[in-house]
mmCIF file of C-alpha atoms in Angstrom:
data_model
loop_
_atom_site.group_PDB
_atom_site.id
_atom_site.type_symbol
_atom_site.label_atom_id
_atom_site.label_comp_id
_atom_site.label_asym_id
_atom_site.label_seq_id
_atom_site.Cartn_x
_atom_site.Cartn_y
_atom_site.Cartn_z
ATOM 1 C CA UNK A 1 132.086 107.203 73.079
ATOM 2 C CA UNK A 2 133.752 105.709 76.192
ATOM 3 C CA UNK A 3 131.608 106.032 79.936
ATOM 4 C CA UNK A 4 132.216 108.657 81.687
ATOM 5 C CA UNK A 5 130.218 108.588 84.826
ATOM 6 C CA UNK A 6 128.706 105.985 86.648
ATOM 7 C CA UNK A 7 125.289 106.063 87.879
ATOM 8 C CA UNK A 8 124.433 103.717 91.415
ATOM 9 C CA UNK A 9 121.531 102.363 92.996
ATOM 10 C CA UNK A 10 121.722 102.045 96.798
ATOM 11 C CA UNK A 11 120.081 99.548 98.756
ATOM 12 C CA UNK A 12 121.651 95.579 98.171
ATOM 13 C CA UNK A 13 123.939 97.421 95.508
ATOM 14 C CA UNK A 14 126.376 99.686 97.609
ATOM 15 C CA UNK A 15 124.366 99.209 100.936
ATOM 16 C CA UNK A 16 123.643 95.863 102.632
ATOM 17 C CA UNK A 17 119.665 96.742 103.067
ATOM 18 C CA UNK A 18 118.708 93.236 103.144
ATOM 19 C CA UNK A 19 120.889 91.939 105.739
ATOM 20 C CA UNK A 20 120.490 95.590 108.372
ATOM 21 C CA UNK A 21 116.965 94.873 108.026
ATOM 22 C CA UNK A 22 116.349 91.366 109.043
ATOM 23 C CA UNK A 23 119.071 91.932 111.553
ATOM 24 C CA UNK A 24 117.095 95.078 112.842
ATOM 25 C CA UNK A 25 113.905 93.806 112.960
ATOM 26 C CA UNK A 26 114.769 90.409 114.260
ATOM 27 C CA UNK A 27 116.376 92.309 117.637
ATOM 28 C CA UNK A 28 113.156 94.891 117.573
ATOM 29 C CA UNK A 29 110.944 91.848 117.991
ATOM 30 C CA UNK A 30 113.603 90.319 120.747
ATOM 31 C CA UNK A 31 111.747 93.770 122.589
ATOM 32 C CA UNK A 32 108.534 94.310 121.276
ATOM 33 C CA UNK A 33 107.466 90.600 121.138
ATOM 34 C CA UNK A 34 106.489 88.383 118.209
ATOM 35 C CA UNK A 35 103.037 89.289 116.849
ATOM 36 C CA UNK A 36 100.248 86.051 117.251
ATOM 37 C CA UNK A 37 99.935 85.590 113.716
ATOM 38 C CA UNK A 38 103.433 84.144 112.756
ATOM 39 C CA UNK A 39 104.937 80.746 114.335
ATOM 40 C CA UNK A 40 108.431 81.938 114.872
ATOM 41 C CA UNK A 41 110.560 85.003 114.294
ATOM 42 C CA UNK A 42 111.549 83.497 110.719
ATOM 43 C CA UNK A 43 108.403 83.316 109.471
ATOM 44 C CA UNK A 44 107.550 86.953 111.034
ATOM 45 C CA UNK A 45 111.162 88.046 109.391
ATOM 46 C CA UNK A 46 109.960 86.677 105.873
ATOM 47 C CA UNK A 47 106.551 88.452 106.215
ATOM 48 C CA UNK A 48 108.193 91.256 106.868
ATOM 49 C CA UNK A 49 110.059 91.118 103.524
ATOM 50 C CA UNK A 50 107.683 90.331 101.523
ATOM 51 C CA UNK A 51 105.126 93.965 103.473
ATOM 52 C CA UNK A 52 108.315 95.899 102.202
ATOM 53 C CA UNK A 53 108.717 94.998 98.121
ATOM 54 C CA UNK A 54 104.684 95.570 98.245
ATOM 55 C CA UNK A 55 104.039 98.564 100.173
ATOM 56 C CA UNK A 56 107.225 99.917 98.489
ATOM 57 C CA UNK A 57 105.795 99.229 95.369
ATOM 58 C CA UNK A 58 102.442 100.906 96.136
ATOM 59 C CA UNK A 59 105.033 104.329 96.806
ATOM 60 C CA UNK A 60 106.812 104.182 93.502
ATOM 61 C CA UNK A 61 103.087 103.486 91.518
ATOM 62 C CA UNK A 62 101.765 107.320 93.495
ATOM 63 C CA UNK A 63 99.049 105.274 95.802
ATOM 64 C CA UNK A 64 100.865 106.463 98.846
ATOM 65 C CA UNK A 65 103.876 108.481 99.976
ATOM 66 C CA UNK A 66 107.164 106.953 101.835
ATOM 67 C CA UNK A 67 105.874 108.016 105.455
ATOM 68 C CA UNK A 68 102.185 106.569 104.564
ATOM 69 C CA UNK A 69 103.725 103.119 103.077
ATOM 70 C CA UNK A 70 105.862 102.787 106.850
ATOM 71 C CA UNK A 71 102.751 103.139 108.679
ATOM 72 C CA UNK A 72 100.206 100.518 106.033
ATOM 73 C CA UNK A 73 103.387 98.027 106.344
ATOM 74 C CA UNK A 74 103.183 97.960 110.224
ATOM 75 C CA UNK A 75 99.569 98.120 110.449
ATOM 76 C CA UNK A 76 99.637 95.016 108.105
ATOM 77 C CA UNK A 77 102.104 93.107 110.089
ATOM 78 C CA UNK A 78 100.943 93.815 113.499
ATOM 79 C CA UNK A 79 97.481 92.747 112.286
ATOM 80 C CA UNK A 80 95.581 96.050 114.265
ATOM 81 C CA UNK A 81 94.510 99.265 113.307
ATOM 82 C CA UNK A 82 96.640 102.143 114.530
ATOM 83 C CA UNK A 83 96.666 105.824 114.962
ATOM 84 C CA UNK A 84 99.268 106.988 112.264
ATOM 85 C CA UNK A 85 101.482 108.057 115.642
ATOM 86 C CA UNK A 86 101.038 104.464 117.138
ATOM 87 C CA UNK A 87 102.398 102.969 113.796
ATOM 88 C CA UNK A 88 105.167 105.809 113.405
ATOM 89 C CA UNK A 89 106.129 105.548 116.710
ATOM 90 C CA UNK A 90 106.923 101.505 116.160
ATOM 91 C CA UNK A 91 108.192 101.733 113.058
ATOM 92 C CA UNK A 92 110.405 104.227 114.795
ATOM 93 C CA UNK A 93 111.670 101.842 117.388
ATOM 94 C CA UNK A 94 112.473 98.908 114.866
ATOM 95 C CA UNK A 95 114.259 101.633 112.692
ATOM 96 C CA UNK A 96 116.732 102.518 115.787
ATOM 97 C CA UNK A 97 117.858 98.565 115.365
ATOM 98 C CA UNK A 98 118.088 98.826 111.764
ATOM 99 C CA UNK A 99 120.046 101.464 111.172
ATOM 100 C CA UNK A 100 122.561 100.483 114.086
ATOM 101 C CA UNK A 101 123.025 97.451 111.361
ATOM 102 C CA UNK A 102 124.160 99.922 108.489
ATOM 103 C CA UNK A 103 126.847 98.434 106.753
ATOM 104 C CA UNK A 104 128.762 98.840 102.885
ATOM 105 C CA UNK A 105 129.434 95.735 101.228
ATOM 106 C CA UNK A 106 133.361 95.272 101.805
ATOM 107 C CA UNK A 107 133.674 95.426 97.807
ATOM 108 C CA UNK A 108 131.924 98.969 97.712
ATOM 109 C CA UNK A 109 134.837 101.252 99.130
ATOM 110 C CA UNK A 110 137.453 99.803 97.273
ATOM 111 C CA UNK A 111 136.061 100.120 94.035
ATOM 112 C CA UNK A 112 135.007 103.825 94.350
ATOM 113 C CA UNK A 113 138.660 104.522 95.169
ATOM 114 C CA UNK A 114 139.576 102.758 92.135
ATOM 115 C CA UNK A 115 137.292 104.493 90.352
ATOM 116 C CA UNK A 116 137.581 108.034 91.861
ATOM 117 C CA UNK A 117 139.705 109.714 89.156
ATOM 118 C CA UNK A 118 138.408 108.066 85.711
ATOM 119 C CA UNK A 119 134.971 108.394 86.301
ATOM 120 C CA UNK A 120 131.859 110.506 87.916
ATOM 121 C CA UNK A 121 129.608 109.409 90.132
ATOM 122 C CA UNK A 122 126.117 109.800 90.887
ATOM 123 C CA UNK A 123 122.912 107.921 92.667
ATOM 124 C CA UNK A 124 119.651 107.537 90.991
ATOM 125 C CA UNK A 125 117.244 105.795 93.589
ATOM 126 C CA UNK A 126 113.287 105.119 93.963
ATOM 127 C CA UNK A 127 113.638 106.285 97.445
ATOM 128 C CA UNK A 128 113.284 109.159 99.542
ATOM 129 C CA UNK A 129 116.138 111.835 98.853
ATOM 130 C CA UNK A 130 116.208 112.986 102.987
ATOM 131 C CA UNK A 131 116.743 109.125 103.750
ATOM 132 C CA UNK A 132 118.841 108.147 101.327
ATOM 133 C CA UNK A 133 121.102 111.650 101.858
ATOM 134 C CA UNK A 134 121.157 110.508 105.743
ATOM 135 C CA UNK A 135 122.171 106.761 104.669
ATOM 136 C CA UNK A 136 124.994 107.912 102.763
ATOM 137 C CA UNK A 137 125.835 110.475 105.043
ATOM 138 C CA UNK A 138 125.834 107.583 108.372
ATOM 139 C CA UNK A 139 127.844 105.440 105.701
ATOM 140 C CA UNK A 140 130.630 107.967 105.339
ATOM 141 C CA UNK A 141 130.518 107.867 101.512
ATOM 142 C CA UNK A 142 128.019 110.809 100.810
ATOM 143 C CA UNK A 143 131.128 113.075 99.229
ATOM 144 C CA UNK A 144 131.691 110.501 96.825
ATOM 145 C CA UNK A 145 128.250 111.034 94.344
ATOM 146 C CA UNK A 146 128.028 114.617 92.914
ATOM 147 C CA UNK A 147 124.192 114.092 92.024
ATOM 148 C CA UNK A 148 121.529 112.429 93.506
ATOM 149 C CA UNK A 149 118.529 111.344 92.113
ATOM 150 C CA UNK A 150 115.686 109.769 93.923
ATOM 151 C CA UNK A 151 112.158 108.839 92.594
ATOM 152 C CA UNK A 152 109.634 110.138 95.263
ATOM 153 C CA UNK A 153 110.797 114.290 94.768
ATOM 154 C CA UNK A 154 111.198 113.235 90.995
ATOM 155 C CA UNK A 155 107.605 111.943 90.370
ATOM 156 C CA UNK A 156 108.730 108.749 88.490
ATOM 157 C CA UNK A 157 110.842 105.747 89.113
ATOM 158 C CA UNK A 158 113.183 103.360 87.766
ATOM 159 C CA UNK A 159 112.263 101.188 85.475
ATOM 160 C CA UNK A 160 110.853 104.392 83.953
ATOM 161 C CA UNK A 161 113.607 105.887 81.050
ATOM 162 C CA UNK A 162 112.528 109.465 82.612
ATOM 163 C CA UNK A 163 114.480 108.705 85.181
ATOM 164 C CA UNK A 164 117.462 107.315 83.890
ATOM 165 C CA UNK A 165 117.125 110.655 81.624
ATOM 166 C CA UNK A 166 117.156 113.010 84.734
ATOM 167 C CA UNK A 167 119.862 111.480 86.291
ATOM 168 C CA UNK A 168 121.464 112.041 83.340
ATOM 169 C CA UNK A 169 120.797 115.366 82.632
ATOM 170 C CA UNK A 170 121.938 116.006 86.644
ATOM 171 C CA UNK A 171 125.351 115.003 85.513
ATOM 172 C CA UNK A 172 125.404 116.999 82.319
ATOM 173 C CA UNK A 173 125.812 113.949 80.529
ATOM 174 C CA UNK A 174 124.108 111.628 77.455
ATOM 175 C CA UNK A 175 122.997 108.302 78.013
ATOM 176 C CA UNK A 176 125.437 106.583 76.501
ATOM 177 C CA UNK A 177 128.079 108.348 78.246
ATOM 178 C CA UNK A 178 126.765 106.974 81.567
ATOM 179 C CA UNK A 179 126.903 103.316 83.150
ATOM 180 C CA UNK A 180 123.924 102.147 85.741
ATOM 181 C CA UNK A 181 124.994 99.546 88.439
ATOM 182 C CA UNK A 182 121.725 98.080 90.544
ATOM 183 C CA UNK A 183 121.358 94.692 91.867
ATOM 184 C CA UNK A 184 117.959 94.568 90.080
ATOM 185 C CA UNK A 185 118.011 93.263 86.511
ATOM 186 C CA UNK A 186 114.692 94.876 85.204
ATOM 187 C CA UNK A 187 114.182 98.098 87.191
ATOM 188 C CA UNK A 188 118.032 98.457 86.882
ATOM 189 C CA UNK A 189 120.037 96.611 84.558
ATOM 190 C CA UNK A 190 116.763 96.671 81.638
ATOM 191 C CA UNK A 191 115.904 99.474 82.678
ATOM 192 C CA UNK A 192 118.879 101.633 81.944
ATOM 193 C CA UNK A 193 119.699 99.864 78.737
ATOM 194 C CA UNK A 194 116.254 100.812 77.212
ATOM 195 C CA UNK A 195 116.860 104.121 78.353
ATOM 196 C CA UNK A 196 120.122 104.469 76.749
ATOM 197 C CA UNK A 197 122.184 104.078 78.703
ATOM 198 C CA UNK A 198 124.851 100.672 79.845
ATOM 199 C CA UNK A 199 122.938 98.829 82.489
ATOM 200 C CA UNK A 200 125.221 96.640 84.475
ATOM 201 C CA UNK A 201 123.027 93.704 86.797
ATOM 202 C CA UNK A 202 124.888 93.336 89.983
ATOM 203 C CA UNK A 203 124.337 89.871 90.928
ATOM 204 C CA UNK A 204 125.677 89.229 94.017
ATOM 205 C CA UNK A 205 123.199 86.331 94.785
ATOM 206 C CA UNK A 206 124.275 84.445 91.462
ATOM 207 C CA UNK A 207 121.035 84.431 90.684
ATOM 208 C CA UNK A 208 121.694 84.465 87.177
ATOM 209 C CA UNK A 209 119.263 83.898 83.996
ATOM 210 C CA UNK A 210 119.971 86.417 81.948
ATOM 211 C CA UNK A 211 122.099 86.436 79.266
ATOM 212 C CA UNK A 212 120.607 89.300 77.951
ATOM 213 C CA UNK A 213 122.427 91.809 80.454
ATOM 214 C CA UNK A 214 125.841 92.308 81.201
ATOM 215 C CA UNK A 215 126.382 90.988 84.262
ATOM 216 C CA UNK A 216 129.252 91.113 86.933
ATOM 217 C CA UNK A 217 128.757 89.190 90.965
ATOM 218 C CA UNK A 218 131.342 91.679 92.897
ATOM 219 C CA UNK A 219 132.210 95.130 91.868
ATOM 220 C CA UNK A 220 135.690 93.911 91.852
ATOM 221 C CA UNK A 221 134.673 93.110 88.363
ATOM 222 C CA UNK A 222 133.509 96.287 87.765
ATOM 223 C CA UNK A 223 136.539 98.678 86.667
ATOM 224 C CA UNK A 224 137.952 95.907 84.072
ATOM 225 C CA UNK A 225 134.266 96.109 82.116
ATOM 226 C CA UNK A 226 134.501 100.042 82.279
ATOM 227 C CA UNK A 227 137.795 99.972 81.347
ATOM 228 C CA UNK A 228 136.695 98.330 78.132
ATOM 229 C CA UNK A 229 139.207 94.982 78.859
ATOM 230 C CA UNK A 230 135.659 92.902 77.961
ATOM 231 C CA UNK A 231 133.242 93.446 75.910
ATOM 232 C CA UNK A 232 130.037 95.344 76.858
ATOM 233 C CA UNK A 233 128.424 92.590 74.193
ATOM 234 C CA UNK A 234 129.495 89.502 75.789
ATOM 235 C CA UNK A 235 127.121 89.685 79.109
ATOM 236 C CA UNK A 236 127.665 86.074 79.800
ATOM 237 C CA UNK A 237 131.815 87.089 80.381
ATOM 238 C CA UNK A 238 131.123 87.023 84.210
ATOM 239 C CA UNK A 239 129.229 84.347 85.049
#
């Protein structure tokens, strides 16, 4: 049975998270000063990074919730304790730079309009629907999904096949009618094929590594695979 909807992680998929973040914390430090502990702003930057995947990962595993993991990660970084308003309230600040850095990939909108009239589209994310509803929203593209999924009002997360499944089931769809796109090729890619459905690794670092997925680097690449002009089997047909 050919796809019929296509399912869409957000952040360093559709959204350039990676690149608004640095860029927004690296100007909130230009204000708030760099912390004692780290050398140089690059070294505070990669810290920074590496406080997010963990305390993020703590969220999506139930030991805290997405306001609590904001507050741990600056507490962490800053090196001091902090009232939950102190850490809210700076968190706050650097997310003022951040989201001024918002940005789409330039592949993202082009694709969706390629896409618009073949196939539906939905989001299944492990974040925070009210956040991810006001990225999307900021981002102008919010009319384009008809479902949204996201992990902290769901109870599970992705690599979990629950969630694939409720994503799913939002649509009104099977698995295997649906493709998943994430630039993640376990909790995405792995994760939606063992789930049922086609899980499609967006590698836009050319990272590469797996054969075992069906990868594509740009989503200019994208409509040809769902089109069926390659072969779903043949991952390496990208690379």
């Amino acid at each position: 049975m050919p796809i019929r909807a296509v399912l869409w992680d957000i952040d360093d998929t559709i959204f350039d998270y990676a690149n608004a973040d640095r860029t927004g914390m690296r100007q909130h430090l230009e204000l708030e000063g760099l912390p004692e502990a780290y050398a140089s702003v690059d070294v505070a930057l990669d810290a920074w990074k590496a406080l997010s995947v963990r305390h993020w990962a703590r969220m999506t595993a139930g030991e805290t919730d997405f306001r609590g993991q904001r507050r741990d990660r600056v507490r962490e970084f800053l090196s001091r304790e902090l009232e939950d308003a102190e850490a809210e309230a700076w968190f706050g600040r650097h997310a003022a730079h951040y989201e001024a850095a918002w940005a789409l990939f330039p592949d993202v909108l082009p694709v969706l309009d390629l896409l618009a009239h073949d196939y539906r589209h939905g989001i299944l994310s492990n974040a925070n629907t009210d956040h991810q509803q006001h990225k999307l929203t900021t981002l102008g593209i919010r009319d384009r999904f008809e479902a949204m999924v996201c992990a902290v009002e769901l109870g599970i997360s992705k690599p979990e096949a629950g969630a694939f499944h409720a994503a799913c089931e939002e649509l009104a769809l099977d698995p295997h009618e649906v493709a998943y796109v994430g630039d993640e090729p376990d909790i995405d890619a792995s994760g939606a094929v063992a789930a049922g459905l086609t899980g499609i690794w967006l590698d836009r670092r050319g990272r590469g590594g797996r054969p075992d997925l069906v990868t594509i680097t740009g989503l200019d690449q994208l409509p040809a695979l769902l089109a069926g002009q390659t072969r779903f089997g043949a991952p390496d047909t990208f690379r």
